[in-house]
Coordinates of C-alpha atoms and ligand atoms in Angstrom, one line a residue:
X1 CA -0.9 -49.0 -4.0
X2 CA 0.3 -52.0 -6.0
X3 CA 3.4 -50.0 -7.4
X4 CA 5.3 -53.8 -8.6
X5 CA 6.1 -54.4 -12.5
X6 CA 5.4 -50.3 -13.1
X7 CA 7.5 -48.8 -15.8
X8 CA 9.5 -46.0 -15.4
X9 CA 8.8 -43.5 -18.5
X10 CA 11.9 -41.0 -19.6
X11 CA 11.7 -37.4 -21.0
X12 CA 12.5 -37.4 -24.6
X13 CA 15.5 -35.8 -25.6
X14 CA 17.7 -35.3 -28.5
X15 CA 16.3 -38.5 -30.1
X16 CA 17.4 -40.2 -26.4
X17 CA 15.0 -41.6 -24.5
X18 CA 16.8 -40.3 -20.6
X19 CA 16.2 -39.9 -16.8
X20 CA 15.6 -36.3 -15.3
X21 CA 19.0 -34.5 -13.8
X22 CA 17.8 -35.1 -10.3
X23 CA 16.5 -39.2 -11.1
X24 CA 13.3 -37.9 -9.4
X25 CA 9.8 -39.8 -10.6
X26 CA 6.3 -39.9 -9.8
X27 CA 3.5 -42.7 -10.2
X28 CA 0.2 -42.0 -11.8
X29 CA -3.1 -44.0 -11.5
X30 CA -6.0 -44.1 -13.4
X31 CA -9.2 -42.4 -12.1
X32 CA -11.5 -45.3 -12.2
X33 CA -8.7 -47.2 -10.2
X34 CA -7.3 -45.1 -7.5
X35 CA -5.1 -48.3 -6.9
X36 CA -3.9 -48.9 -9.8
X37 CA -0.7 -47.1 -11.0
X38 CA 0.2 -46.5 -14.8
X39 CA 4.0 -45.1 -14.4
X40 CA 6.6 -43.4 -12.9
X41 CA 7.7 -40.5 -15.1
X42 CA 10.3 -37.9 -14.7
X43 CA 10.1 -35.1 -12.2
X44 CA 11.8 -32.9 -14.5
X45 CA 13.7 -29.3 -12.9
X46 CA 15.1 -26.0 -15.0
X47 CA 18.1 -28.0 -15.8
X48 CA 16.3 -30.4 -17.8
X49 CA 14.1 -27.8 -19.7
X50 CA 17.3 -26.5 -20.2
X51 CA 18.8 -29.3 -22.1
X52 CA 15.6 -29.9 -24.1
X53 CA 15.6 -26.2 -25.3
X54 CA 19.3 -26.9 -26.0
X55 CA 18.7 -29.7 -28.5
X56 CA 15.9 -28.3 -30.1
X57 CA 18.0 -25.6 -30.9
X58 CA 20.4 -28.0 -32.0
X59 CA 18.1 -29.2 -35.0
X60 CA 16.8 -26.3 -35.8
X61 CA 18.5 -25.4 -38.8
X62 CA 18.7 -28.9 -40.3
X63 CA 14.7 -29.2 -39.8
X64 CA 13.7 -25.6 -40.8
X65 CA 16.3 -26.2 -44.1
X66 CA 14.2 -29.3 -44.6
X67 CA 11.6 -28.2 -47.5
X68 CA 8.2 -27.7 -45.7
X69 CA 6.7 -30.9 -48.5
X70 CA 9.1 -33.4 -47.3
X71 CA 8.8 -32.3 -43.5
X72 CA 4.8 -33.3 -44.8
X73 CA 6.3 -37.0 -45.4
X74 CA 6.9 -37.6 -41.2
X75 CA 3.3 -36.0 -40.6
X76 CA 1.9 -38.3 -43.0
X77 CA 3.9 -41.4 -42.0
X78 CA 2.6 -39.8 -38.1
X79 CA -1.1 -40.3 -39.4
X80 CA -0.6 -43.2 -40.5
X81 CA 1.0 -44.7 -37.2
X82 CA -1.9 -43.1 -35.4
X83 CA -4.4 -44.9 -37.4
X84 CA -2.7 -48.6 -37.1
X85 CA -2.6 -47.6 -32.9
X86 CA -5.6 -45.7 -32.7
X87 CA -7.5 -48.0 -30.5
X88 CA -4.1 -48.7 -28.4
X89 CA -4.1 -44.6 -27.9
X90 CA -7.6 -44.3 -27.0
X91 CA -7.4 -46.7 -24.3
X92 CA -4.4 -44.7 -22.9
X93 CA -6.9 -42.0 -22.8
X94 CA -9.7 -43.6 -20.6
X95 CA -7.3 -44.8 -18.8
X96 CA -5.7 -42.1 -17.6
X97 CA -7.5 -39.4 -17.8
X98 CA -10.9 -40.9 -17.5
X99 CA -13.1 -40.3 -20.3
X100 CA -15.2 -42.5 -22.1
X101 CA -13.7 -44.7 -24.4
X102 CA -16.4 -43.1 -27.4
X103 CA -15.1 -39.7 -26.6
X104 CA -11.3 -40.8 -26.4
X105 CA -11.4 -42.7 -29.8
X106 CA -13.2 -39.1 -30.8
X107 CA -10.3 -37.3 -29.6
X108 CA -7.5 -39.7 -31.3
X109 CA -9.7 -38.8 -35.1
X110 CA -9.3 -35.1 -33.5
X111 CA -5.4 -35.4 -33.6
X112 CA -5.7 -37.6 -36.9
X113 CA -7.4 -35.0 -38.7
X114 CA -4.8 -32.2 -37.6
X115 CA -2.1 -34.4 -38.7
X116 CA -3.3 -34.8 -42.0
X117 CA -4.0 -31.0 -42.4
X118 CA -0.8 -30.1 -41.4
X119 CA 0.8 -32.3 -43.4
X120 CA -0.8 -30.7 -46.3
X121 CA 0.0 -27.3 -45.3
X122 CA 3.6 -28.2 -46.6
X123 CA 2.1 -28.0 -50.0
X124 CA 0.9 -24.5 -49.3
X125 CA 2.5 -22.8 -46.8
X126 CA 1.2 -19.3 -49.0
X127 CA 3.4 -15.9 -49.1
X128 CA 1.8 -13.7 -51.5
X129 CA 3.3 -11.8 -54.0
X130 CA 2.6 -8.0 -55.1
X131 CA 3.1 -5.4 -57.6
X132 CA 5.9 -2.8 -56.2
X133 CA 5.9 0.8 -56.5
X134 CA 9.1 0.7 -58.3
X135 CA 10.0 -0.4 -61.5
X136 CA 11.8 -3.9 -62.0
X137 CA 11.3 -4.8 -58.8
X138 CA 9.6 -7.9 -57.6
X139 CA 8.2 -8.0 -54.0
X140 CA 7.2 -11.0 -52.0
X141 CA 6.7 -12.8 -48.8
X142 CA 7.8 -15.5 -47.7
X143 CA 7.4 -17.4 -44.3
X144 CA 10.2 -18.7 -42.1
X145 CA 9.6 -20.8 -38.1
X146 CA 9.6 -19.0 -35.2
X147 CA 12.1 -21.5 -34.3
X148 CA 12.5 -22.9 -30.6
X149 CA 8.2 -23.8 -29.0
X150 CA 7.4 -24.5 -25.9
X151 CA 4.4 -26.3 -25.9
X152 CA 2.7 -26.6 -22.8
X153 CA -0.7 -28.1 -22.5
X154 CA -3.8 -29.6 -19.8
X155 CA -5.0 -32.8 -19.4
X156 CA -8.3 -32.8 -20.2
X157 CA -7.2 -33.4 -24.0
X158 CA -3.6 -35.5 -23.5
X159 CA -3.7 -36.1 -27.3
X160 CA -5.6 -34.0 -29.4
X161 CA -4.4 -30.5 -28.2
X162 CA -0.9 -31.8 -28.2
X163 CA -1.3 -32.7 -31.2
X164 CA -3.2 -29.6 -33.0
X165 CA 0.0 -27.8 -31.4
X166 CA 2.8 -30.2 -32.8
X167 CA 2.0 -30.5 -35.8
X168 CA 1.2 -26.9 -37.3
X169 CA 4.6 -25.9 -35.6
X170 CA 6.6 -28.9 -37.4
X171 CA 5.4 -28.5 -40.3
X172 CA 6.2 -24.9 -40.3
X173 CA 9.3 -25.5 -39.1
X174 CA 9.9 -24.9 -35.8
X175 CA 11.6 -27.1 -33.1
X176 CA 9.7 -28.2 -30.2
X177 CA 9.6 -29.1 -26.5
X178 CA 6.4 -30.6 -24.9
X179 CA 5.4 -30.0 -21.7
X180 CA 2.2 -32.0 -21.6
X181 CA 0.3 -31.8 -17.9
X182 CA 1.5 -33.7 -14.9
X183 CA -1.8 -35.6 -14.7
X184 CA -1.3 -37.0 -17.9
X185 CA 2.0 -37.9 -19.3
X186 CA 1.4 -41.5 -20.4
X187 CA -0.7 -40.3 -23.6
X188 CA 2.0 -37.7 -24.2
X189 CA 4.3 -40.1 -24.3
X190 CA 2.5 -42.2 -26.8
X191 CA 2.1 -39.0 -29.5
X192 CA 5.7 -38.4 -29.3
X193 CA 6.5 -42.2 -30.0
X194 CA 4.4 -42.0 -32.6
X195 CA 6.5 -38.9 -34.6
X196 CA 9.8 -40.9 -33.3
X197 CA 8.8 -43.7 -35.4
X198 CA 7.7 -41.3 -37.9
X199 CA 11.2 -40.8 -38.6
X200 CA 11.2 -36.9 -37.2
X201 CA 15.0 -36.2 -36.8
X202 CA 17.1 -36.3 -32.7
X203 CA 16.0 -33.0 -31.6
X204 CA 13.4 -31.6 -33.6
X205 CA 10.2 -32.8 -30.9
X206 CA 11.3 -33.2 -27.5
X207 CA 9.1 -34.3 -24.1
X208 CA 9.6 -33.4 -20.9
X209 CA 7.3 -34.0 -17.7
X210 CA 7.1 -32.8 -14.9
X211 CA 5.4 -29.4 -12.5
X212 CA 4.4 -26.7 -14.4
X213 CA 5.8 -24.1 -11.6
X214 CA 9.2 -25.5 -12.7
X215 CA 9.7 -26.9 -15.6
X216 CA 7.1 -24.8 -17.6
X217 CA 8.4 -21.7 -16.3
X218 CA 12.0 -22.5 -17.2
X219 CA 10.8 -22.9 -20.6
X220 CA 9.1 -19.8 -20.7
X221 CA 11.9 -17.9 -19.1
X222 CA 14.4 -19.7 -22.0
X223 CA 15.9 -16.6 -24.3
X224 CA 16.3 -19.9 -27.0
X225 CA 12.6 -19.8 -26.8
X226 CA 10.8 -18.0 -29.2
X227 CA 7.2 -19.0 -29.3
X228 CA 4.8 -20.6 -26.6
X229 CA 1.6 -22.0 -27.5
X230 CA -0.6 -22.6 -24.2
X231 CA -3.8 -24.6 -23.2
X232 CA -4.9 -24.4 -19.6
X233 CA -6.5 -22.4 -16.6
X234 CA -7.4 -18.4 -17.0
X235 CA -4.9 -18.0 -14.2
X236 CA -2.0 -20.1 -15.3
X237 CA -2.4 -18.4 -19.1
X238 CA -2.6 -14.8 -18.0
X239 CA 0.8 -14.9 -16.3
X240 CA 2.5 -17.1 -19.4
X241 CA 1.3 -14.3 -21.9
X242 CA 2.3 -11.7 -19.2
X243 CA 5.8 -13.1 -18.6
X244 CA 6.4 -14.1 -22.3
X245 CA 5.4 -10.8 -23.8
X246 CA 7.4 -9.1 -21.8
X247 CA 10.0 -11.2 -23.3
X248 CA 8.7 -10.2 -26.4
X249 CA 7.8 -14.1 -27.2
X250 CA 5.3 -14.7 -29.5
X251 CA 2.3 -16.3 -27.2
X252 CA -0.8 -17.5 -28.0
X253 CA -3.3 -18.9 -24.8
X254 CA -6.2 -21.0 -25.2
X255 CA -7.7 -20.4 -21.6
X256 CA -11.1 -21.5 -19.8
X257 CA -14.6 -21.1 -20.7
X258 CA -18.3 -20.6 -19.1
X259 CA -20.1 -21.5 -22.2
X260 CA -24.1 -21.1 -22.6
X261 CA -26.8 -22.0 -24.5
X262 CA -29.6 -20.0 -25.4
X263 CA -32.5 -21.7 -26.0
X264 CA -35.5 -19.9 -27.5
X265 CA -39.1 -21.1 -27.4
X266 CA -39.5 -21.5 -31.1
X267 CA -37.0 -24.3 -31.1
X268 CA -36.7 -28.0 -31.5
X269 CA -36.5 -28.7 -28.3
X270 CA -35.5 -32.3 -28.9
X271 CA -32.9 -31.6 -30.3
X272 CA -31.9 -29.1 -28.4
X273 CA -31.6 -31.2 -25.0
X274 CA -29.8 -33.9 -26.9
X275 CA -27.4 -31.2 -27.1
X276 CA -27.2 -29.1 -24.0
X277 CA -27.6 -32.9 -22.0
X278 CA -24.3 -34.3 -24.1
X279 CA -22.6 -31.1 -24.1
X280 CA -23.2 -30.3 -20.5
X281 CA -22.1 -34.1 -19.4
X282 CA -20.8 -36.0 -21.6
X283 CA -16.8 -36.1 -20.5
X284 CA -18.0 -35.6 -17.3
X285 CA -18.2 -32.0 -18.1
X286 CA -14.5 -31.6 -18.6
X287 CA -14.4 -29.8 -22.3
X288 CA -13.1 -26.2 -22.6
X289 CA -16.1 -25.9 -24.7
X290 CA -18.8 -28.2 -22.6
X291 CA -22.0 -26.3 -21.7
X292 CA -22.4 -25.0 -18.1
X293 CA -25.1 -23.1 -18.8
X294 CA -28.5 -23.0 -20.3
X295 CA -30.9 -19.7 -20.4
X296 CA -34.1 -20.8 -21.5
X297 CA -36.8 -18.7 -22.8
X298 CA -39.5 -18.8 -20.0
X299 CA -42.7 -19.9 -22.2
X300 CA -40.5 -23.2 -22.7
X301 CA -39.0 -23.1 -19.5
X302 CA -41.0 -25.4 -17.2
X303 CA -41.4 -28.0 -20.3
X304 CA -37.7 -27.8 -20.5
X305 CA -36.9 -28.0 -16.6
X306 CA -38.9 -31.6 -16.6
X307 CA -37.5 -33.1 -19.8
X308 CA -33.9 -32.4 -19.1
X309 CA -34.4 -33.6 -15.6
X310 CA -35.9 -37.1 -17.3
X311 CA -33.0 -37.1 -20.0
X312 CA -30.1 -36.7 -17.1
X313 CA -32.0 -39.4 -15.0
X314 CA -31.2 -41.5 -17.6
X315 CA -27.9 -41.5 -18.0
X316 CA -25.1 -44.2 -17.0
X317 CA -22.2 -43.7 -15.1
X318 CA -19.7 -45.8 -14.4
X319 CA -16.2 -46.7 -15.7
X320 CA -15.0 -45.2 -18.9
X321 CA -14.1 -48.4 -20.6
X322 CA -17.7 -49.6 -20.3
X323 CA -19.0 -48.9 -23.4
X324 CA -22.6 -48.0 -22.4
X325 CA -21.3 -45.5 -20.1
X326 CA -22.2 -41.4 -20.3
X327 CA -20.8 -40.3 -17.7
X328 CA -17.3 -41.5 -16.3
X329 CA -14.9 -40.4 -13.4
X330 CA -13.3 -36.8 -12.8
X331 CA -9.8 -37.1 -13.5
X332 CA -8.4 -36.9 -10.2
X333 CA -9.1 -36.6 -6.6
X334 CA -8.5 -32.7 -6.6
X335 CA -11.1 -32.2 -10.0
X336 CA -13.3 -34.4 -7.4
X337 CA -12.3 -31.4 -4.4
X338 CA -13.0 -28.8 -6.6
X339 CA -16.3 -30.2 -8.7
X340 CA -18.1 -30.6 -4.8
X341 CA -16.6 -27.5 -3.5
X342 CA -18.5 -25.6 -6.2
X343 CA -21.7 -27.9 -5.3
X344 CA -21.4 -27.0 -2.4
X345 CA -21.2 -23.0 -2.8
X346 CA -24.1 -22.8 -5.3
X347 CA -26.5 -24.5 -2.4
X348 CA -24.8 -21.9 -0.1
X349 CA -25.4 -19.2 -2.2
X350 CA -29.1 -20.0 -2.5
X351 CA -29.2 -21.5 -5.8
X352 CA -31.7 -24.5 -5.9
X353 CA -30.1 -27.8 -6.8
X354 CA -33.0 -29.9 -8.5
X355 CA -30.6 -32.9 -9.8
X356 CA -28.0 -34.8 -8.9
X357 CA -25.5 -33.1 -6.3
X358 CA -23.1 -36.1 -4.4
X359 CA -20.5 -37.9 -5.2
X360 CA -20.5 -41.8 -5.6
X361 CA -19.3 -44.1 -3.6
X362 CA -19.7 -48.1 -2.9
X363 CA -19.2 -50.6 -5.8
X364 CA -16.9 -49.5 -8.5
X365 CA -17.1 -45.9 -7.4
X366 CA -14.9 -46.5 -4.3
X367 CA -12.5 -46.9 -6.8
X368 CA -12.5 -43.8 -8.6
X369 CA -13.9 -39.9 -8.9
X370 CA -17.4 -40.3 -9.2
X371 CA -20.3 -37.3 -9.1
X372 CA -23.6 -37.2 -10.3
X373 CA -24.6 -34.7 -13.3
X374 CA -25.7 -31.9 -11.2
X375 CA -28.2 -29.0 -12.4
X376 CA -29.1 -26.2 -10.6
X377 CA -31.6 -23.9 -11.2
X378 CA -32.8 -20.3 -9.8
X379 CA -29.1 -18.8 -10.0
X380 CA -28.4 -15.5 -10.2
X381 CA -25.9 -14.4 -12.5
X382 CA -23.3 -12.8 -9.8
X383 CA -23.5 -15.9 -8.1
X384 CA -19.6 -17.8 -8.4
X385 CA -21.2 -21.0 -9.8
X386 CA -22.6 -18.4 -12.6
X387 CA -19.6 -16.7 -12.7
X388 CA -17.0 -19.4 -12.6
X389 CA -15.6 -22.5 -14.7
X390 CA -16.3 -25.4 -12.5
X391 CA -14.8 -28.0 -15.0
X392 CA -17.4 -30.4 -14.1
X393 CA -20.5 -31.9 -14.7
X394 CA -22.7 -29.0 -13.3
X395 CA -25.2 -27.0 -15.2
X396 CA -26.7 -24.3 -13.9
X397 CA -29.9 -22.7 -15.6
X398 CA -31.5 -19.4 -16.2
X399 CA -34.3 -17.9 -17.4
X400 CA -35.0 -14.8 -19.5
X401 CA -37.8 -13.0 -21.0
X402 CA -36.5 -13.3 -24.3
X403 CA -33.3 -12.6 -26.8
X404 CA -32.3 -9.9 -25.5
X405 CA -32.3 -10.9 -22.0
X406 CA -30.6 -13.8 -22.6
X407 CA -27.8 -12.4 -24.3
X408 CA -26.9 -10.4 -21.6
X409 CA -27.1 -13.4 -19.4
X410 CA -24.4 -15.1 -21.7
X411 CA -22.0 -11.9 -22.1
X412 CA -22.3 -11.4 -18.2
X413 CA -19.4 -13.8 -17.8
X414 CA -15.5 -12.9 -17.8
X415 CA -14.8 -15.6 -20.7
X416 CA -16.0 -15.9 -24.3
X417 CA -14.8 -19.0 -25.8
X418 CA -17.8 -21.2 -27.1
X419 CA -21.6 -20.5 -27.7
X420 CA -24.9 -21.8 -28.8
X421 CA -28.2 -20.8 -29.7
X422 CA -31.2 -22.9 -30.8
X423 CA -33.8 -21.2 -32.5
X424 CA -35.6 -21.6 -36.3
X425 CA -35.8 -17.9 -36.6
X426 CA -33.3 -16.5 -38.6
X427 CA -33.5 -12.8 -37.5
X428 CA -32.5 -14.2 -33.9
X429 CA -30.0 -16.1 -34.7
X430 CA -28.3 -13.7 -36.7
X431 CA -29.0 -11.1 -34.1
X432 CA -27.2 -13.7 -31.7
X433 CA -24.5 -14.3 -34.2
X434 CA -23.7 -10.3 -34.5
X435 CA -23.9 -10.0 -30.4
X436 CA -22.5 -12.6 -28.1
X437 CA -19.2 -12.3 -27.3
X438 CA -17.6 -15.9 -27.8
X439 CA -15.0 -17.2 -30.0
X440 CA -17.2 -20.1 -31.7
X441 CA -21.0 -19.4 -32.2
X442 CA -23.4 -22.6 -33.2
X443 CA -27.0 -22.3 -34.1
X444 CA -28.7 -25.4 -33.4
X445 CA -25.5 -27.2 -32.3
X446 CA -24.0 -27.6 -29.1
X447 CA -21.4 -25.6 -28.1
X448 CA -18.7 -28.4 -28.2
X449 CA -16.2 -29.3 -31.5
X450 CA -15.0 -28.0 -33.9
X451 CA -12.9 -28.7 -37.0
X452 CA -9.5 -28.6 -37.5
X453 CA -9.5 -26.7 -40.8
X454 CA -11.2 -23.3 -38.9
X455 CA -10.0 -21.7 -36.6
X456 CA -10.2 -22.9 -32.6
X457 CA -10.4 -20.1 -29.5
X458 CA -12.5 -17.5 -27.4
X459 CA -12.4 -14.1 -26.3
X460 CA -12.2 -12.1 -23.3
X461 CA -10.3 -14.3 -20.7
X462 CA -10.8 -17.6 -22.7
X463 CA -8.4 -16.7 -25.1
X464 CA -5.4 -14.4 -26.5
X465 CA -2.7 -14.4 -28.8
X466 CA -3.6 -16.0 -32.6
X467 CA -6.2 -18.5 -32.8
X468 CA -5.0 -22.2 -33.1
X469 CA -5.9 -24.5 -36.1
X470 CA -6.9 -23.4 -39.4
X471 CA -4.6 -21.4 -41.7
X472 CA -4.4 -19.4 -38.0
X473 CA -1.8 -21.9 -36.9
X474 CA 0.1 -21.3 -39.6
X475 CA 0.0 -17.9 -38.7
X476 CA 1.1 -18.4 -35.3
X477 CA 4.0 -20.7 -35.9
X478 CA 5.3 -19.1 -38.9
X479 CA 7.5 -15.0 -39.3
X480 CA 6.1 -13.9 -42.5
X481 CA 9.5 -11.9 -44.4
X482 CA 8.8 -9.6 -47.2
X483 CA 11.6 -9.4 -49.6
X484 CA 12.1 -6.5 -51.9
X485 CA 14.4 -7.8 -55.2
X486 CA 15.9 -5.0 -57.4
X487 CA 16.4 -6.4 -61.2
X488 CA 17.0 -4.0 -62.9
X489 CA 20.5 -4.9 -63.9
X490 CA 21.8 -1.2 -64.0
X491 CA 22.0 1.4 -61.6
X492 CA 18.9 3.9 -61.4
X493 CA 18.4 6.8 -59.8
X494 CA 17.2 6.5 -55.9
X495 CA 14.2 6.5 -54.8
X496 CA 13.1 9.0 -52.0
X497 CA 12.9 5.9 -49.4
X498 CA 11.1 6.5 -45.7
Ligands
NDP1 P1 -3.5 -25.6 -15.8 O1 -3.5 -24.1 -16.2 O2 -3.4 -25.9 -14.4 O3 -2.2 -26.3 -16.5 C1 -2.0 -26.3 -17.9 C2 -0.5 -26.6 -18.2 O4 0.3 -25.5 -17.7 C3 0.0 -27.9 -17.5 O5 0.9 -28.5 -18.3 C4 0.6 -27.3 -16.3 O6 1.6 -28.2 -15.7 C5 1.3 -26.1 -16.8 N1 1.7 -25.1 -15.9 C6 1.2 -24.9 -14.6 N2 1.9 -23.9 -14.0 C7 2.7 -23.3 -14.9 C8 3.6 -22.2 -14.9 N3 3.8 -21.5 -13.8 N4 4.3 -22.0 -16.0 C9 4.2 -22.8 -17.1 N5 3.3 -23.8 -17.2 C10 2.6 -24.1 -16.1 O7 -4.8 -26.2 -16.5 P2 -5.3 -27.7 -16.4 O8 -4.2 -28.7 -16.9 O9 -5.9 -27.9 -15.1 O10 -6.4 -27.8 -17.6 C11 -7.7 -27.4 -17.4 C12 -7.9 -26.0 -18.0 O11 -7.6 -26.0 -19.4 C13 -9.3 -25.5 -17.9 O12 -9.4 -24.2 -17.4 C14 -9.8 -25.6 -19.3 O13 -10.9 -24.7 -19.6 C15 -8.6 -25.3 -20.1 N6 -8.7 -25.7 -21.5 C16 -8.9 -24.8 -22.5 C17 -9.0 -25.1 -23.8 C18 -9.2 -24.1 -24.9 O14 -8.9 -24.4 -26.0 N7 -9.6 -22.9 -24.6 C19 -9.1 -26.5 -24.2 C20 -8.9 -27.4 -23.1 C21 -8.7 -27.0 -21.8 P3 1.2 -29.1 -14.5 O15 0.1 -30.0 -14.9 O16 2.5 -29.7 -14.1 O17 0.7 -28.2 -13.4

């Protein structure tokens, strides 16, 4: 491992950059270069977490006393950073986390875009105001941070869901600290660089890195804590929201997803495998929201079978940085462990593979995580492939007699976070609309994006607590006070309060 001339990266905080209590580090490498290492960056333990909480609480009350419009000025000098380094950023991406480079500059516009909405939020920010019962009385809300975050995200996103995270809770506010994932730290360090030189007060955004066993727990467990916003795995989400609402924390959980497509014979079916074929692949199949399943009508279904089969053929894998690549590496050797495991249980639980299926190797695949887009078909819907998020390049399809059918087929899953349909009859797709349980519908879209100005998140066990982005974050990261003023000027007789 060529380890010489590697920088060793600090956790951020108090406005110092510093070394971990126990001077521990780790390397990282990129997954289209197994051999080539990126950093060293903190092993972080409790006692750090600790010390981060500590100065976020610190600034609090100077940041939260800030008013919310000039708290809008670091966000907008943030975007604006982020636009001169956006290509710089986007290359830390593919680099380290292995996407291609389309997809990563996608993901830095992502984080833009949040940016610039939160930064307007300072401008709005709304309580409401409403008549009272009482005479000469004037009633309001108003809203007021949380205070202490923990953000704690994956690393399938090392940007933009930092980002939508940061910046709703700073302009509300609050005082952060970042646990971004261990597979990914370079790119978090690059956001919070960027709001350093945004001129965010010591204190007010602070990273730490290191295992989530530790480090996020301590920051859970943290009575300074008051909010945790999560993105990651079902599993690792259910015991956060467990552990901080027994805490009475205010949580929110942005978990995994099993997303499907329905595809219905009446539609454009063009347009519809351009859809399912990027959704299903593109990122090698590591989106929250990427499609891992299609249930196709079956008058379409053979028509279907052959075109998407011709369409995957086609595409190019390879190195993330090539820019006529689809289809790059996994981000690491255990995504890699895990992708083939699954391969390897759907052919053992009599599912029919028809594409794809191995992993890569010679050439420039020896030096990364390589698989081909992989399709199976003839899988029935108890089946774990069926049943469970893979996180991969692996679609499995289905067939159904119709609408009805194939709703089923997509609510037969334990998550509910994104979903498609692609049909030109209205009455189905509303009928769709009204019945599948997912947090984001799309008619004649695929089931990835969204935009940052609605709200982002699933149901079932893709998702709990408030929704993130949109006036939702707000929401999330904001108390909301209601204040009762007497003005009377004299004293009246009292009112029968309960
Ligand atoms: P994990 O759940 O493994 O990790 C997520 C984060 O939690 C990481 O920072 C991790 O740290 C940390 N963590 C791990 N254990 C604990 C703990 N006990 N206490 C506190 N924090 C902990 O998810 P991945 O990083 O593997 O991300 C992939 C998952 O994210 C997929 O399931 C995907 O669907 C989901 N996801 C959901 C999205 C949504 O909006 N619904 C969007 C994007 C991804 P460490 O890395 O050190 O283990």
């Amino acid at each position: 491992m060529a380890t010489s001339q590697v920088t060793k990266y600090k956790n951020y905080i108090g406005g110092q950059w510093v070394d971990c209590e126990s001077g521990r580090t780790y390397p990282i490498t990129s997954p289209a270069s197994k051999t080539t290492v990126l950093g060293e960056f903190q092993i972080s333990g409790p006692e750090d977490a600790a010390a981060a909480v500590q100065a976020a609480q610190d600034a609090l009350q100077g940041w939260s006393d800030t008013p919310a419009p000039v708290r809008a000025g670091v966000l907008y000098r943030a975007l604006e950073i982020m636009r001169e380094r956006g290509d710089d950023i986007a290359r830390t991406i593919t680099i380290e986390e292995g996407k291609p480079l389309a997809d990563a500059q996608g993901e830095v516009k992502r984080a833009m875009n949040i940016t610039e909405y939160a930064a307007g939020e300072g401008r709005r920010m709304f309580g409401y105001t409403t008549p009272s019962e009482l005479p000469n009385t004037f009633a309001y809300t108003v809203r007021r941070p949380l205070g202490v975050v923990a953000i704690i995200t994956p690393w399938n996103f090392p940007i933009a869901i930092p980002a939508w995270k940061i910046a709703p809770a700073l302009i509300c506010g609050n005082t952060l600290v970042f646990k971004p994932a261990s597979g990914t730290p370079l790119s978090a360090v690059k956001l919070v660089e960027v709001f350093e030189e945004a001129g965010l007060p010591p204190g007010v955004l602070n990273l730490i890195t290191g295992p989530g066993s530790s480090v996020g727990n301590a920051l859970v467990e943290n009575p300074l804590v008051r909010g945790i916003s999560f993105t990651g795995s079902t599993e690792i989400g259910t015991g956060i929201y467990t552990q901080g609402a027994a805490l009475l924390k205010k949580v929110q959980c942005e978990m995994g997803g099993k997303n499907a497509v329905i595809l219905l014979a009446d539609a454009d079916l063009d347009k519809a495998l351009g859809g399912i074929v990027q959704a299903a692949f593109g990122s090698t199949g590591q989106r929250c929201t990427a499609t891992s399943r299609v249930i196709v009508e079956e008058a379409i279904y053979d028509q279907f079978m052959e075109q998407l089969i011709d369409r995957t053929s086609k595409l190019k894998i390879g190195d993330g940085l090539d820019p006529d690549v689809d289809v790059s590496p996994l981000s690491s050797q255990s995504q890699l462990d895990i992708v083939m495991g699954y391969i390897g249980m759907g052919t053992e639980e009599g599912a029919r593979l028809v594409y794809g299926g191995k992993s890569l190797s010679g050439g420039i695949f020896d030096d990364g995580y390589y698989v081909e887009p992989t399709i199976f078909t003839e899988v029935a819907p108890d089946m774990r492939i069926a049943q469970e998020e893979i996180f991969g390049p692996v679609l499995t399809v289905f067939k159904a007699d119709g609408l009805e059918e194939a709703i089923q087929i997509s609510n037969n899953v334990k998550f509910g976070l994104s979903s498609s349909v692609y049909t030109k009859d209205l009455t189905k797709a509303f009928q769709y609309i009204n019945t599948v349980e997912a947090g984001m519908v799309h008619v004649n879209a695929p089931t990835l994006g969204g935009e940052v100005h609605l709200p982002f998140g699933g149901l079932k066990s893709s998702g709990v607590g408030q929704r993130e982005q949109g006036t939702e974050a707000v929401d999330f990261f904001s108390e909301v006070i209601t204040v009762y003023i007497d003005h009377a000027g004299a004293p009246r007789a009292q009112a029968r309060f309960i």
